[in-house]
mmCIF file with all atom_site columns, C-alpha atoms in Angstrom:
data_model
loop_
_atom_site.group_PDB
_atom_site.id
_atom_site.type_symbol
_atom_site.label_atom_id
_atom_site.label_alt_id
_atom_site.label_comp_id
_atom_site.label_asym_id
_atom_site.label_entity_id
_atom_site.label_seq_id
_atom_site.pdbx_PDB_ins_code
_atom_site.Cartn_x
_atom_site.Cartn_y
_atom_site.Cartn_z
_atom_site.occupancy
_atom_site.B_iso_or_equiv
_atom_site.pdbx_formal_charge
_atom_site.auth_seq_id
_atom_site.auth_comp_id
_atom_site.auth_asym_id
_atom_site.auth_atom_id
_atom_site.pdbx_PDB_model_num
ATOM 1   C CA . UNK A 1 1   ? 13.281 49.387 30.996 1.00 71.00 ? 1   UNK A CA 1
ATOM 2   C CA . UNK A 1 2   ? 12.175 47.522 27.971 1.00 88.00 ? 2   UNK A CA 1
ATOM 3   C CA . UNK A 1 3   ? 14.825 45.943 25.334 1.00 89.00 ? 3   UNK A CA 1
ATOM 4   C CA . UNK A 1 4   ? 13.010 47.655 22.477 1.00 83.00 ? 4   UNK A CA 1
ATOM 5   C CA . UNK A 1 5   ? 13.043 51.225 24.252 1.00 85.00 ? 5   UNK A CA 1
ATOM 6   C CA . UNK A 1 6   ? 16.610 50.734 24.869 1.00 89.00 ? 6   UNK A CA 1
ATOM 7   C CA . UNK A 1 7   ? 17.334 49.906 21.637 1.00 85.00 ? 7   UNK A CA 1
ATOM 8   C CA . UNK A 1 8   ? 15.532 52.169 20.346 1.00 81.00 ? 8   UNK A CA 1
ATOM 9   C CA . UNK A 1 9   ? 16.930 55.225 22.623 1.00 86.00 ? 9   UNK A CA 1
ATOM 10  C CA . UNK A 1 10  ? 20.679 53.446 21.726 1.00 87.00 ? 10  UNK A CA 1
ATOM 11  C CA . UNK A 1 11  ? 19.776 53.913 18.039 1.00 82.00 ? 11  UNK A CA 1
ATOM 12  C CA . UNK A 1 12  ? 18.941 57.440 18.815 1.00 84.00 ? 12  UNK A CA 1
ATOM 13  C CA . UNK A 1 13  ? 22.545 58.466 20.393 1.00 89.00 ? 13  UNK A CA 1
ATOM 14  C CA . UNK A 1 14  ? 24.200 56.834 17.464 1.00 85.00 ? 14  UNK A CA 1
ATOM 15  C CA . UNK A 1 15  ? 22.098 59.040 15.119 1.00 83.00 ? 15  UNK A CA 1
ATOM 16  C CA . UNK A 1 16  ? 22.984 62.513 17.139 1.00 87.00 ? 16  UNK A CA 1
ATOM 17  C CA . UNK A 1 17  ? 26.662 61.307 17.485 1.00 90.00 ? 17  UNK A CA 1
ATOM 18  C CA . UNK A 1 18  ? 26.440 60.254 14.048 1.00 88.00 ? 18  UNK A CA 1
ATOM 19  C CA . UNK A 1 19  ? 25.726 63.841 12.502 1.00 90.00 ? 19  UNK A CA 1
ATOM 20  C CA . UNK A 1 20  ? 28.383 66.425 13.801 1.00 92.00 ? 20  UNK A CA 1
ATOM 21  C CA . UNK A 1 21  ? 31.526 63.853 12.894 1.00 91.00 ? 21  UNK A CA 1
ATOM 22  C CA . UNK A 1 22  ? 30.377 63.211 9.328  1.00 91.00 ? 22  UNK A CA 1
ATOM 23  C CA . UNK A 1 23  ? 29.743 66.750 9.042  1.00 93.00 ? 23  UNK A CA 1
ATOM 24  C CA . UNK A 1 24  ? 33.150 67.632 11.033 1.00 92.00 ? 24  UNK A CA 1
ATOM 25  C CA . UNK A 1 25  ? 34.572 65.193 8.191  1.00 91.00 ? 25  UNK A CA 1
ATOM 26  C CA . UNK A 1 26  ? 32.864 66.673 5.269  1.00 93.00 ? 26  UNK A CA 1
ATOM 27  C CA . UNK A 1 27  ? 33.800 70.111 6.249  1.00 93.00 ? 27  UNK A CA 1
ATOM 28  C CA . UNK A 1 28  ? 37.801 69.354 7.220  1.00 91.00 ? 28  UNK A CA 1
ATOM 29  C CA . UNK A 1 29  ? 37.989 67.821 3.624  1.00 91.00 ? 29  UNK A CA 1
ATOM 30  C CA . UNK A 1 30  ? 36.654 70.446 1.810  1.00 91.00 ? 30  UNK A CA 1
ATOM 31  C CA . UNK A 1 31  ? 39.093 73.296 3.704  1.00 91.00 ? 31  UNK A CA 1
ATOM 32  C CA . UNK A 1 32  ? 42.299 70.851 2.822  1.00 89.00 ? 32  UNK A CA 1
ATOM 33  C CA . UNK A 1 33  ? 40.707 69.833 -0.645 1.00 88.00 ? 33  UNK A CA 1
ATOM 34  C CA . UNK A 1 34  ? 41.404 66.073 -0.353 1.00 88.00 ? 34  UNK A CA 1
ATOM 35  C CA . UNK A 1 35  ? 40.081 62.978 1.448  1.00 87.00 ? 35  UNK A CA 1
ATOM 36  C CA . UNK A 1 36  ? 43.549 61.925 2.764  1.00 83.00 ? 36  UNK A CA 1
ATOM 37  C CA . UNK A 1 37  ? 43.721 60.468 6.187  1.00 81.00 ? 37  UNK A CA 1
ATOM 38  C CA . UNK A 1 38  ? 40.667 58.047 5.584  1.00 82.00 ? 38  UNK A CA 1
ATOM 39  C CA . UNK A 1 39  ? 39.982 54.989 3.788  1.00 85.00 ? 39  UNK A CA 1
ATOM 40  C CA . UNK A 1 40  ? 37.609 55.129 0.986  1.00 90.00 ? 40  UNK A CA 1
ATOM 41  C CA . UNK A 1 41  ? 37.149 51.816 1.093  1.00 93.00 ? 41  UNK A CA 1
ATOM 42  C CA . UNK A 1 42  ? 34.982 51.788 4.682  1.00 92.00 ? 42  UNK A CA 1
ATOM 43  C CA . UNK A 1 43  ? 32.802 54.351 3.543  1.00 93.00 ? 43  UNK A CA 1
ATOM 44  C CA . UNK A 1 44  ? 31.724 52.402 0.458  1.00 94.00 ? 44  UNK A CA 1
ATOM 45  C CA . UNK A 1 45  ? 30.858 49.840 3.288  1.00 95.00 ? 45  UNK A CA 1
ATOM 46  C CA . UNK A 1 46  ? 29.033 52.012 5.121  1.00 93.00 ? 46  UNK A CA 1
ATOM 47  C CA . UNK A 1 47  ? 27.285 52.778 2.184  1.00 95.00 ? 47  UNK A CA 1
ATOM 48  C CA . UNK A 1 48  ? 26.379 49.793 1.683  1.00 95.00 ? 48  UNK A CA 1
ATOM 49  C CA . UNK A 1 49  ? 24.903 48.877 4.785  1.00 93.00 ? 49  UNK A CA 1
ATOM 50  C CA . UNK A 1 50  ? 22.749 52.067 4.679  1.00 92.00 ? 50  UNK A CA 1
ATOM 51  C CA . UNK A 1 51  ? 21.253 51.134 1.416  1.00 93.00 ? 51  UNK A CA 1
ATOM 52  C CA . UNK A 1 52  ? 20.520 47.786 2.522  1.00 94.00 ? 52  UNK A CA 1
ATOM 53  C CA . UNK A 1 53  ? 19.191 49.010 5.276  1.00 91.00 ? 53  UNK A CA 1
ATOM 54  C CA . UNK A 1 54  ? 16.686 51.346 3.585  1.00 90.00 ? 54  UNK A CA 1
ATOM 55  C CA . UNK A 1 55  ? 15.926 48.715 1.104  1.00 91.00 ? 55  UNK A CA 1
ATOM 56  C CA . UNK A 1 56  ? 14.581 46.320 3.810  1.00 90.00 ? 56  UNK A CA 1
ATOM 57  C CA . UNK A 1 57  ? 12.434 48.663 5.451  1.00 89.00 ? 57  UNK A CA 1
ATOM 58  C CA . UNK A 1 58  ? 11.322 49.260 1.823  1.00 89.00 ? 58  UNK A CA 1
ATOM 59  C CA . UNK A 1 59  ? 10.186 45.442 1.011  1.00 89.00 ? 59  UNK A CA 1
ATOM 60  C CA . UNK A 1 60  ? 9.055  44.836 4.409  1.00 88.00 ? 60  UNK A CA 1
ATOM 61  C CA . UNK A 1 61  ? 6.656  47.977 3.984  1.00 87.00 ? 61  UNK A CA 1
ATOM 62  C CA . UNK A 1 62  ? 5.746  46.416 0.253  1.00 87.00 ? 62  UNK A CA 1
ATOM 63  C CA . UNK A 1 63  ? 4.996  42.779 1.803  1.00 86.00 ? 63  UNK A CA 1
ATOM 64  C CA . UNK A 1 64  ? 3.291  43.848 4.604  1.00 83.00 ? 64  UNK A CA 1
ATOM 65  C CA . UNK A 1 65  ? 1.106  46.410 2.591  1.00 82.00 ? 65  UNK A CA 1
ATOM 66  C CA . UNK A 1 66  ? 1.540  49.534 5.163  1.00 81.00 ? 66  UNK A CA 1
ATOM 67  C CA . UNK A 1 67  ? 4.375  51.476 6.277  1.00 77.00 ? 67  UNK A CA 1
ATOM 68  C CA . UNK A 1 68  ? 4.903  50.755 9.955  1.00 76.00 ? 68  UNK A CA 1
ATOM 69  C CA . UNK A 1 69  ? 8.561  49.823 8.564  1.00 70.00 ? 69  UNK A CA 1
ATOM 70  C CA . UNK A 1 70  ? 9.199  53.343 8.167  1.00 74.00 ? 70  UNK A CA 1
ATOM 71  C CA . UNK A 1 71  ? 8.269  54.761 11.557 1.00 76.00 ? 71  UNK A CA 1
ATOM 72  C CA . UNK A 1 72  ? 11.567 53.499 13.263 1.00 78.00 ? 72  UNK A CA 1
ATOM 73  C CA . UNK A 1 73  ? 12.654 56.847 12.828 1.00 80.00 ? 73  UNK A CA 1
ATOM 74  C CA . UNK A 1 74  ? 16.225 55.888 14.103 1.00 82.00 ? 74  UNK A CA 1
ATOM 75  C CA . UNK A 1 75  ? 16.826 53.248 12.071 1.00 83.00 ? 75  UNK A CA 1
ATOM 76  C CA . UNK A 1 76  ? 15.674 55.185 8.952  1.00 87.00 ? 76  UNK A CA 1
ATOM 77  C CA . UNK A 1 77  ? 17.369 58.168 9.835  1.00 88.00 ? 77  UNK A CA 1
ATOM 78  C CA . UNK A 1 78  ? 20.571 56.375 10.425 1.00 87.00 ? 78  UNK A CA 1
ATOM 79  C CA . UNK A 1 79  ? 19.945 54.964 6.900  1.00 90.00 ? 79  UNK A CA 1
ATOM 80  C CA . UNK A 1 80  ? 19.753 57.758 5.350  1.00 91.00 ? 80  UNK A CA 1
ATOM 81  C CA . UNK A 1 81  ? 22.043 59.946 6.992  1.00 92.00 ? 81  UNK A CA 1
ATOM 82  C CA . UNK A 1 82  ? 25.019 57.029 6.272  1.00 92.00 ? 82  UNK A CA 1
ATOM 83  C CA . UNK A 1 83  ? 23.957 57.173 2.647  1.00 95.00 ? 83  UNK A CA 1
ATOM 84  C CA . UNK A 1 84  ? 23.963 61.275 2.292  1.00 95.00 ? 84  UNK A CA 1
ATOM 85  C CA . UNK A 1 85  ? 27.129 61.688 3.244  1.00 95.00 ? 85  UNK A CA 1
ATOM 86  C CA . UNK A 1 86  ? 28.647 58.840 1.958  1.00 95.00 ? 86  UNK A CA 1
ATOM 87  C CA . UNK A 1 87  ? 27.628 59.964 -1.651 1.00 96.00 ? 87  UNK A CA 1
ATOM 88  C CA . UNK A 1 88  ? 29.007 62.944 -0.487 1.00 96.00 ? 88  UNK A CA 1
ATOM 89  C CA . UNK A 1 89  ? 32.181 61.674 0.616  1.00 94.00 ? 89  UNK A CA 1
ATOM 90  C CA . UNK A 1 90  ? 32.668 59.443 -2.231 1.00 94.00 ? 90  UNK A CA 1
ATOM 91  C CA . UNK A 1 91  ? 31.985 62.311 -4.256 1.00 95.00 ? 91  UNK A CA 1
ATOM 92  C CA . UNK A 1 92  ? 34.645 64.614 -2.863 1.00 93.00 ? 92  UNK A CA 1
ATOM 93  C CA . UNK A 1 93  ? 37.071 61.245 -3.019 1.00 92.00 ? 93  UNK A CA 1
ATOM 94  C CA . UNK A 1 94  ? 36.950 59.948 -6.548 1.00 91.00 ? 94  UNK A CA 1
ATOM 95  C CA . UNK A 1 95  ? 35.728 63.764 -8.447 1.00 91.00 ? 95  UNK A CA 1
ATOM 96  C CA . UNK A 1 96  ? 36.281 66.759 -6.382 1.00 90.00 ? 96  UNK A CA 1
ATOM 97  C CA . UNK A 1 97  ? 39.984 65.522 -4.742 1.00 85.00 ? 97  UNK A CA 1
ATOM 98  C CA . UNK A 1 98  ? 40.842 63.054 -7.147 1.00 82.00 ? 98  UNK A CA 1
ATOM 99  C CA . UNK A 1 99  ? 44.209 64.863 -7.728 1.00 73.00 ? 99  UNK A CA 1
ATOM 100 C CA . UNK A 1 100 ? 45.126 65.857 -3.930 1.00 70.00 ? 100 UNK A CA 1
ATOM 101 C CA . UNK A 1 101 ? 45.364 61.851 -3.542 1.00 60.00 ? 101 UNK A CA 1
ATOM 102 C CA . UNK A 1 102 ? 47.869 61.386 -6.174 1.00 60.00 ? 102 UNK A CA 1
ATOM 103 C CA . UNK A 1 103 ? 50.852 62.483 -3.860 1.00 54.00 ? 103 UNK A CA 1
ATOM 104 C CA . UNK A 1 104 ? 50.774 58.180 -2.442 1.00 56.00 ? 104 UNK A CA 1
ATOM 105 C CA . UNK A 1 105 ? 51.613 56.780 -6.036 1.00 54.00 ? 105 UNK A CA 1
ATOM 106 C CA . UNK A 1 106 ? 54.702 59.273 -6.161 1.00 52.00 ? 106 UNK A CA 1
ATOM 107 C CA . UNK A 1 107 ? 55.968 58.353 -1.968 1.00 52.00 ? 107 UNK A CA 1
ATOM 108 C CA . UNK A 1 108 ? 54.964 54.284 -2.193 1.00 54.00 ? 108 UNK A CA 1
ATOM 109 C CA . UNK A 1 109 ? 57.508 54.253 -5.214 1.00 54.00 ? 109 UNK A CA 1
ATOM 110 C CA . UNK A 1 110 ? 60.212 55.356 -2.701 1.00 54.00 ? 110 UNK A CA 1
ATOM 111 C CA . UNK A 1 111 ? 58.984 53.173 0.208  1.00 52.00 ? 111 UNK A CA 1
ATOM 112 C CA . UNK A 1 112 ? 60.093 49.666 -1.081 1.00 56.00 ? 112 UNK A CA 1
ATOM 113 C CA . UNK A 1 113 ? 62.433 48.608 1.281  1.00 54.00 ? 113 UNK A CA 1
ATOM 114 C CA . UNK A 1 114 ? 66.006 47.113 0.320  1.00 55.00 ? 114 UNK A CA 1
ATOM 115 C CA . UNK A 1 115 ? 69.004 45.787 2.397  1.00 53.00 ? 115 UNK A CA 1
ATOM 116 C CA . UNK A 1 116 ? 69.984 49.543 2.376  1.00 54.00 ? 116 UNK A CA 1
ATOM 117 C CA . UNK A 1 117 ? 67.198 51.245 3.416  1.00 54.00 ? 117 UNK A CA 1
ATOM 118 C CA . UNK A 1 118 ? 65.146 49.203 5.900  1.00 55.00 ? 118 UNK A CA 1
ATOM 119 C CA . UNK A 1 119 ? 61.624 48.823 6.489  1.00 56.00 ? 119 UNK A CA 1
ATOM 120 C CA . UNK A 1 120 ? 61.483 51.835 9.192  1.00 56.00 ? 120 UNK A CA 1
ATOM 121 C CA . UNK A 1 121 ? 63.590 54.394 6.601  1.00 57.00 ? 121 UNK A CA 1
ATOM 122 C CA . UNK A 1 122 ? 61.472 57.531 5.969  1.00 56.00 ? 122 UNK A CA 1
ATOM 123 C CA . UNK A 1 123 ? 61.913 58.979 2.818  1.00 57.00 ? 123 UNK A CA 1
ATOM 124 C CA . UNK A 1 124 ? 62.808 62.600 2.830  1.00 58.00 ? 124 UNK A CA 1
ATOM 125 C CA . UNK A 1 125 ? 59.417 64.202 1.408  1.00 53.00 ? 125 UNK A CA 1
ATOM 126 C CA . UNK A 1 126 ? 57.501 62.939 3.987  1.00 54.00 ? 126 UNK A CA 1
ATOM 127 C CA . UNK A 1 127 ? 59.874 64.442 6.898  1.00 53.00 ? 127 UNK A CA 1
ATOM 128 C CA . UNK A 1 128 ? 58.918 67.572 5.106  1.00 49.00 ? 128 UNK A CA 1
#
């Protein structure tokens, strides 16, 4: 099998995998109303790295005056299916939950550990 075929068919899998667990994510945020549970900070990274991404199949295509950059479907539809849902996930974090997060400013105040307490102690609102 050729390198570029199996690249290209591994590129493939990650796309199909890629779909039903953002969508699984985007869907299981908006039923509890709040992007707890994941960093926000690794989806701004993935953002990233999709935009990028997209943005060097864009200059290549300008440089090389064509757009054979374009036709690696994977690669652009991994691109742009990162970049979709990470607006849309950044979207539910910082406008549409923005208040279902503020429940870790009012627990980390009662984490701080002392000579009473420990560093294991749970406080009593998280044991529900």
């Amino acid at each position: 099998i050729d390198v570029v075929v199996l690249i290209n068919l591994l590129f493939r899998v990650s796309l199909f995998s890629s779909f039903p667990s953002n969508l699984f994510q985007a869907i299981m945020n908006y039923r509890r109303k709040s992007t707890i549970g994941w960093s926000i900070i690794n989806i701004q990274l993935d953002f990233t790295g999709g935009a990028f991404s997209f943005l060097q199949m864009l200059i290549l295509s300008l440089r090389d005056g064509n757009n054979d950059q374009f036709s690696n479907v994977p690669k652009l539809g991994l691109s742009v299916l990162s970049v979709v849902f990470d607006i849309l996930f950044i979207f539910q974090h910082y406008v549409l939950y923005k208040h279902s997060n503020d429940w870790k400013q009012e627990i980390t105040a009662d984490l701080q550990p002392t000579e009473k307490t420990g560093l294991l102690d749970i406080p009593e609102q998280i044991k529900g």
